[in-house]
């Protein structure tokens, strides 16, 4: 599988398809240890070498499972990213309850927002312990939307110090918006940004701010949420399709169906086109897709390998279904 180096940290090469491990934290429903391990095995066999997790995902369960699945593999052959900003504080009084933040796990801990220097150091130490890895390759600030001052002036400098010491390989931020990511690129010394849902076949808001800023500053961009939480994940979006983690508006479902119709004329499915589209931009170094089991891993890799005719993008643009030009091959 092709891999692209981070322009500022060329020693780190991310495969063009990355493995998203939120499902390993029991996102929405239970995933068994065996299911998750088989997903990692299948992705690895297909050549995937970039794996993304976070403490937030299942209150540490995703990190523990991913670390266990990778532990016997050659450490220099893969890249792992995790995130800081949510510390996990023990909450034994709630252990009989289920987590209320979207993960089917016992509420044994509670998430505490903390983008302080101390919070960053504690978070990375805890992530190393949970994963059992000797180092974290990429560390993102996780959803610092309401914490710009502390994130920019405490968390980023702390991560840069760790990067300069060789404790981590690259630093950045991951968010569901593009404007603040672009601000991080312009105003701080980051290496890579993760943008979820704001540069997809359905919407291209990041093309107006994040992507040009990243290209100008030599910052890599990882695209997550490429299916917009599910709306682009099926060949033909159903009436109950999800967008941004909730019921999709009828107008967006109709737009996605129109895109699917154009795709079909070229023998391409909507999910295949969604994956191919985002990779065209030269600032994009990888696309992370959440995977729960072996079947999903195999299908995601298959979709990712489909070659999409160039004419498809021109037709979508001509029909007003692409808000911006689709970029150019990297």
Short mmCIF file of C-alpha atoms in Angstrom, two decimals:
data_model
loop_
_atom_site.label_atom_id
_atom_site.label_comp_id
_atom_site.label_asym_id
_atom_site.label_seq_id
_atom_site.Cartn_x
_atom_site.Cartn_y
_atom_site.Cartn_z
CA UNK A 1 0.00 0.00 0.00
CA UNK A 2 1.27 3.46 -0.86
CA UNK A 3 2.53 5.63 1.99
CA UNK A 4 3.20 9.35 2.15
CA UNK A 5 5.76 11.09 4.32
CA UNK A 6 4.84 14.01 6.53
CA UNK A 7 6.54 16.97 4.82
CA UNK A 8 8.01 18.28 8.08
CA UNK A 9 8.77 14.85 9.56
CA UNK A 10 9.77 12.70 6.56
CA UNK A 11 10.82 9.85 8.84
CA UNK A 12 7.11 9.27 9.45
CA UNK A 13 5.31 7.69 6.52
CA UNK A 14 1.56 7.17 6.77
CA UNK A 15 -0.13 4.60 4.56
CA UNK A 16 -2.77 6.24 2.38
CA UNK A 17 -5.40 4.24 4.26
CA UNK A 18 -5.33 4.41 8.05
CA UNK A 19 -7.06 2.16 10.58
CA UNK A 20 -9.46 4.04 12.86
CA UNK A 21 -9.75 2.25 16.21
CA UNK A 22 -12.79 3.98 17.75
CA UNK A 23 -14.85 0.83 17.16
CA UNK A 24 -12.26 -1.00 19.24
CA UNK A 25 -13.54 1.13 22.10
CA UNK A 26 -17.06 -0.25 21.57
CA UNK A 27 -18.33 2.78 19.69
CA UNK A 28 -22.15 2.54 19.71
CA UNK A 29 -22.09 -1.22 20.41
CA UNK A 30 -19.87 -3.97 21.72
CA UNK A 31 -16.94 -5.23 19.69
CA UNK A 32 -15.27 -8.39 20.97
CA UNK A 33 -11.54 -8.72 21.50
CA UNK A 34 -11.49 -11.36 18.77
CA UNK A 35 -13.34 -9.17 16.28
CA UNK A 36 -10.99 -6.27 16.81
CA UNK A 37 -7.85 -8.41 16.65
CA UNK A 38 -9.03 -9.96 13.39
CA UNK A 39 -9.68 -6.48 11.97
CA UNK A 40 -6.10 -5.43 12.76
CA UNK A 41 -4.78 -8.69 11.29
CA UNK A 42 -6.72 -8.21 8.05
CA UNK A 43 -5.67 -4.57 7.72
CA UNK A 44 -2.06 -5.50 8.36
CA UNK A 45 -2.14 -8.26 5.75
CA UNK A 46 -3.45 -5.71 3.24
CA UNK A 47 -0.57 -3.35 3.95
CA UNK A 48 -2.14 -0.84 6.36
CA UNK A 49 0.54 0.53 8.65
CA UNK A 50 -1.10 3.59 10.21
CA UNK A 51 -3.35 3.10 13.24
CA UNK A 52 -5.24 5.83 15.12
CA UNK A 53 -6.72 5.67 18.61
CA UNK A 54 -7.50 7.92 21.60
CA UNK A 55 -8.15 7.68 25.36
CA UNK A 56 -11.68 8.95 24.66
CA UNK A 57 -12.51 5.82 22.67
CA UNK A 58 -14.10 3.49 25.18
CA UNK A 59 -12.41 5.07 28.19
CA UNK A 60 -9.05 3.61 27.20
CA UNK A 61 -10.35 0.31 25.81
CA UNK A 62 -9.36 1.17 22.24
CA UNK A 63 -5.79 1.99 23.26
CA UNK A 64 -5.46 -1.24 25.25
CA UNK A 65 -6.81 -3.37 22.41
CA UNK A 66 -4.74 -1.67 19.73
CA UNK A 67 -1.56 -1.99 21.77
CA UNK A 68 -2.21 -5.68 22.31
CA UNK A 69 -2.92 -6.27 18.61
CA UNK A 70 0.30 -4.55 17.52
CA UNK A 71 2.64 -5.65 20.29
CA UNK A 72 4.22 -8.59 18.48
CA UNK A 73 4.70 -6.71 15.21
CA UNK A 74 7.95 -4.96 14.22
CA UNK A 75 7.74 -1.55 15.89
CA UNK A 76 9.50 0.36 13.12
CA UNK A 77 7.02 -0.90 10.51
CA UNK A 78 3.94 0.98 11.71
CA UNK A 79 2.79 4.41 12.88
CA UNK A 80 0.43 4.92 15.82
CA UNK A 81 -1.37 8.15 16.68
CA UNK A 82 -3.30 8.94 19.81
CA UNK A 83 -4.70 12.09 21.34
CA UNK A 84 -4.53 14.34 24.39
CA UNK A 85 -7.03 16.71 26.00
CA UNK A 86 -9.29 14.29 27.85
CA UNK A 87 -7.79 12.77 30.99
CA UNK A 88 -9.48 9.67 32.37
CA UNK A 89 -10.28 10.06 36.07
CA UNK A 90 -11.41 7.01 38.09
CA UNK A 91 -15.12 7.09 38.88
CA UNK A 92 -15.82 3.91 40.88
CA UNK A 93 -19.17 5.19 42.08
CA UNK A 94 -20.42 5.03 38.47
CA UNK A 95 -18.91 1.64 37.56
CA UNK A 96 -22.35 0.03 37.57
CA UNK A 97 -23.51 2.45 34.84
CA UNK A 98 -22.69 2.51 31.11
CA UNK A 99 -20.63 5.26 29.52
CA UNK A 100 -22.87 8.10 28.33
CA UNK A 101 -20.55 9.36 25.59
CA UNK A 102 -21.35 6.86 22.84
CA UNK A 103 -19.25 3.88 23.90
CA UNK A 104 -20.68 0.63 25.22
CA UNK A 105 -18.37 0.26 28.22
CA UNK A 106 -18.78 0.53 32.00
CA UNK A 107 -18.52 4.11 33.28
CA UNK A 108 -15.49 3.29 35.42
CA UNK A 109 -13.85 6.61 34.52
CA UNK A 110 -14.95 10.09 33.59
CA UNK A 111 -13.37 12.33 30.99
CA UNK A 112 -11.77 15.55 32.26
CA UNK A 113 -10.86 18.26 29.77
CA UNK A 114 -7.23 19.29 30.28
CA UNK A 115 -4.96 20.95 27.72
CA UNK A 116 -2.41 22.10 30.30
CA UNK A 117 1.23 21.08 30.06
CA UNK A 118 0.80 18.74 33.01
CA UNK A 119 -2.35 17.31 31.47
CA UNK A 120 -0.52 16.58 28.21
CA UNK A 121 2.33 14.83 30.01
CA UNK A 122 -0.02 12.77 32.16
CA UNK A 123 -2.15 11.83 29.16
CA UNK A 124 0.80 10.57 27.11
CA UNK A 125 2.20 8.65 30.06
CA UNK A 126 -1.18 6.97 30.53
CA UNK A 127 -1.48 6.19 26.81
CA UNK A 128 1.96 4.57 26.79
CA UNK A 129 0.93 2.45 29.75
CA UNK A 130 -2.38 1.40 28.18
CA UNK A 131 -0.91 0.56 24.77
CA UNK A 132 2.26 -0.98 26.12
CA UNK A 133 4.18 0.69 23.29
CA UNK A 134 7.60 2.24 23.68
CA UNK A 135 6.60 5.47 21.95
CA UNK A 136 3.72 7.32 20.30
CA UNK A 137 4.48 8.43 16.75
CA UNK A 138 1.81 11.14 16.33
CA UNK A 139 -0.06 13.01 19.05
CA UNK A 140 -3.12 15.13 18.28
CA UNK A 141 -4.94 17.60 20.50
CA UNK A 142 -8.42 16.06 20.65
CA UNK A 143 -11.33 18.43 19.98
CA UNK A 144 -9.87 21.63 21.51
CA UNK A 145 -12.81 23.66 20.11
CA UNK A 146 -13.60 25.43 23.40
CA UNK A 147 -10.01 25.53 24.68
CA UNK A 148 -8.01 27.55 22.15
CA UNK A 149 -5.95 29.58 24.63
CA UNK A 150 -4.79 26.66 26.74
CA UNK A 151 -4.41 24.34 23.77
CA UNK A 152 -2.36 26.79 21.71
CA UNK A 153 -0.25 28.23 24.53
CA UNK A 154 0.24 25.25 26.83
CA UNK A 155 -0.56 21.98 25.07
CA UNK A 156 1.17 22.69 21.76
CA UNK A 157 4.42 23.92 23.37
CA UNK A 158 4.39 20.84 25.63
CA UNK A 159 4.00 18.56 22.62
CA UNK A 160 6.74 20.42 20.73
CA UNK A 161 9.11 19.89 23.67
CA UNK A 162 8.31 16.18 23.63
CA UNK A 163 8.82 16.09 19.88
CA UNK A 164 12.16 17.85 20.18
CA UNK A 165 13.20 15.33 22.85
CA UNK A 166 12.24 12.46 20.56
CA UNK A 167 9.48 11.22 22.87
CA UNK A 168 6.89 11.70 20.10
CA UNK A 169 7.45 11.93 16.39
CA UNK A 170 4.93 14.53 15.21
CA UNK A 171 2.25 16.76 16.73
CA UNK A 172 -1.01 18.34 15.63
CA UNK A 173 -4.73 18.53 16.36
CA UNK A 174 -7.83 16.59 15.40
CA UNK A 175 -11.24 18.22 15.13
CA UNK A 176 -14.64 18.13 13.42
CA UNK A 177 -14.13 21.66 12.14
CA UNK A 178 -11.54 23.14 9.79
CA UNK A 179 -11.32 26.82 10.81
CA UNK A 180 -9.48 26.26 14.08
CA UNK A 181 -7.30 23.60 12.51
CA UNK A 182 -6.24 26.20 9.95
CA UNK A 183 -5.48 28.59 12.79
CA UNK A 184 -3.23 26.01 14.44
CA UNK A 185 -1.41 25.60 11.13
CA UNK A 186 -0.92 29.34 10.69
CA UNK A 187 0.02 30.20 14.28
CA UNK A 188 1.79 27.15 15.77
CA UNK A 189 4.57 24.74 14.86
CA UNK A 190 2.46 21.66 14.08
CA UNK A 191 3.26 18.81 11.69
CA UNK A 192 -0.04 17.11 10.86
CA UNK A 193 -3.73 17.80 11.33
CA UNK A 194 -6.69 15.41 11.43
CA UNK A 195 -9.85 16.86 9.89
CA UNK A 196 -13.05 14.87 10.42
CA UNK A 197 -16.00 15.36 8.09
CA UNK A 198 -15.13 18.76 6.67
CA UNK A 199 -13.44 17.59 3.49
CA UNK A 200 -15.51 14.88 1.86
CA UNK A 201 -17.26 14.12 -1.38
CA UNK A 202 -20.35 15.73 0.16
CA UNK A 203 -18.80 18.91 1.59
CA UNK A 204 -15.47 20.63 1.07
CA UNK A 205 -15.33 23.44 3.64
CA UNK A 206 -11.71 22.65 4.54
CA UNK A 207 -10.70 23.54 0.99
CA UNK A 208 -11.25 27.20 1.86
CA UNK A 209 -9.03 27.34 4.96
CA UNK A 210 -7.22 24.27 6.27
CA UNK A 211 -5.99 22.67 3.07
CA UNK A 212 -4.41 25.77 1.48
CA UNK A 213 -2.84 26.75 4.82
CA UNK A 214 -1.45 23.24 5.26
CA UNK A 215 -0.09 23.11 1.72
CA UNK A 216 1.52 26.51 2.19
CA UNK A 217 3.17 25.57 5.50
CA UNK A 218 4.14 22.01 4.61
CA UNK A 219 1.74 20.46 7.13
CA UNK A 220 0.23 17.08 6.37
CA UNK A 221 -3.53 16.52 6.63
CA UNK A 222 -5.21 13.27 7.64
CA UNK A 223 -8.86 13.04 6.62
CA UNK A 224 -11.26 11.25 8.96
CA UNK A 225 -15.04 11.03 8.80
CA UNK A 226 -14.76 10.50 5.06
CA UNK A 227 -18.30 9.07 4.99
CA UNK A 228 -19.76 11.99 7.00
CA UNK A 229 -20.74 9.63 9.85
CA UNK A 230 -22.41 7.17 7.49
CA UNK A 231 -24.24 9.15 4.82
CA UNK A 232 -21.64 8.21 2.18
CA UNK A 233 -20.94 4.71 3.46
CA UNK A 234 -23.54 2.87 1.34
CA UNK A 235 -23.95 2.60 -2.41
CA UNK A 236 -27.37 4.28 -2.16
CA UNK A 237 -28.05 6.33 1.01
CA UNK A 238 -31.20 5.16 2.85
CA UNK A 239 -33.86 7.46 4.27
CA UNK A 240 -32.53 6.97 7.80
CA UNK A 241 -28.91 7.78 6.89
CA UNK A 242 -26.76 9.43 9.56
CA UNK A 243 -24.87 12.70 9.07
CA UNK A 244 -22.68 14.24 11.79
CA UNK A 245 -23.83 11.57 14.25
CA UNK A 246 -27.54 12.30 13.85
CA UNK A 247 -30.37 11.83 11.35
CA UNK A 248 -29.35 13.35 8.02
CA UNK A 249 -31.51 16.17 6.65
CA UNK A 250 -33.59 15.17 3.63
CA UNK A 251 -31.80 17.68 1.40
CA UNK A 252 -28.41 16.13 2.16
CA UNK A 253 -29.71 12.62 1.55
CA UNK A 254 -31.01 13.75 -1.83
CA UNK A 255 -27.66 15.37 -2.67
CA UNK A 256 -25.79 12.19 -1.73
CA UNK A 257 -28.15 10.14 -3.89
CA UNK A 258 -27.54 12.43 -6.86
CA UNK A 259 -23.79 11.97 -6.37
CA UNK A 260 -24.33 8.21 -6.18
CA UNK A 261 -26.24 8.26 -9.48
CA UNK A 262 -23.36 9.99 -11.27
CA UNK A 263 -20.91 7.54 -9.72
CA UNK A 264 -22.97 4.60 -10.97
CA UNK A 265 -22.64 5.78 -14.57
CA UNK A 266 -18.90 5.20 -14.21
CA UNK A 267 -19.24 1.83 -12.49
CA UNK A 268 -18.11 3.29 -9.17
CA UNK A 269 -19.94 3.15 -5.84
CA UNK A 270 -20.49 6.14 -3.57
CA UNK A 271 -18.11 4.88 -0.84
CA UNK A 272 -15.40 4.14 -3.40
CA UNK A 273 -15.67 7.64 -4.81
CA UNK A 274 -15.68 9.13 -1.30
CA UNK A 275 -12.34 7.51 -0.51
CA UNK A 276 -10.80 8.36 -3.88
CA UNK A 277 -11.88 12.00 -3.81
CA UNK A 278 -10.13 13.08 -0.62
CA UNK A 279 -6.81 11.51 -1.61
CA UNK A 280 -6.56 13.75 -4.64
CA UNK A 281 -5.61 16.83 -2.69
CA UNK A 282 -1.81 17.18 -2.39
CA UNK A 283 -1.98 18.18 1.29
CA UNK A 284 -3.75 14.94 2.23
CA UNK A 285 -1.34 12.25 3.43
CA UNK A 286 -3.81 9.62 4.70
CA UNK A 287 -7.47 8.79 5.17
CA UNK A 288 -8.50 7.13 8.44
CA UNK A 289 -11.58 4.89 8.34
CA UNK A 290 -13.11 3.27 11.40
CA UNK A 291 -12.99 -0.54 11.32
CA UNK A 292 -14.75 -2.98 13.67
CA UNK A 293 -14.08 -6.49 12.33
CA UNK A 294 -12.32 -8.48 9.64
CA UNK A 295 -15.08 -8.09 7.07
CA UNK A 296 -15.07 -4.30 7.43
CA UNK A 297 -11.30 -4.19 7.14
CA UNK A 298 -11.32 -6.26 3.96
CA UNK A 299 -14.12 -4.20 2.40
CA UNK A 300 -12.50 -0.88 3.32
CA UNK A 301 -9.21 -1.94 1.72
CA UNK A 302 -11.06 -3.12 -1.38
CA UNK A 303 -12.92 0.17 -1.70
CA UNK A 304 -9.72 2.10 -1.22
CA UNK A 305 -8.02 0.31 -4.10
CA UNK A 306 -10.62 1.17 -6.74
CA UNK A 307 -9.35 3.46 -9.51
CA UNK A 308 -11.91 6.17 -10.24
CA UNK A 309 -12.09 7.73 -13.75
CA UNK A 310 -11.01 11.36 -13.84
CA UNK A 311 -14.12 12.26 -15.81
CA UNK A 312 -16.29 11.49 -12.80
CA UNK A 313 -15.02 14.54 -10.93
CA UNK A 314 -15.64 16.78 -13.93
CA UNK A 315 -19.22 15.54 -14.24
CA UNK A 316 -19.91 16.06 -10.53
CA UNK A 317 -18.54 19.59 -10.74
CA UNK A 318 -20.58 20.33 -13.86
CA UNK A 319 -23.73 19.15 -12.08
CA UNK A 320 -23.02 21.44 -9.13
CA UNK A 321 -22.34 18.48 -6.85
CA UNK A 322 -18.78 19.49 -5.99
CA UNK A 323 -18.53 22.90 -4.36
CA UNK A 324 -14.85 23.24 -5.23
CA UNK A 325 -12.56 21.75 -7.85
CA UNK A 326 -11.56 18.25 -6.74
CA UNK A 327 -7.89 19.13 -6.45
CA UNK A 328 -5.19 17.50 -8.47
CA UNK A 329 -3.45 14.20 -8.14
CA UNK A 330 -0.63 14.38 -5.58
#
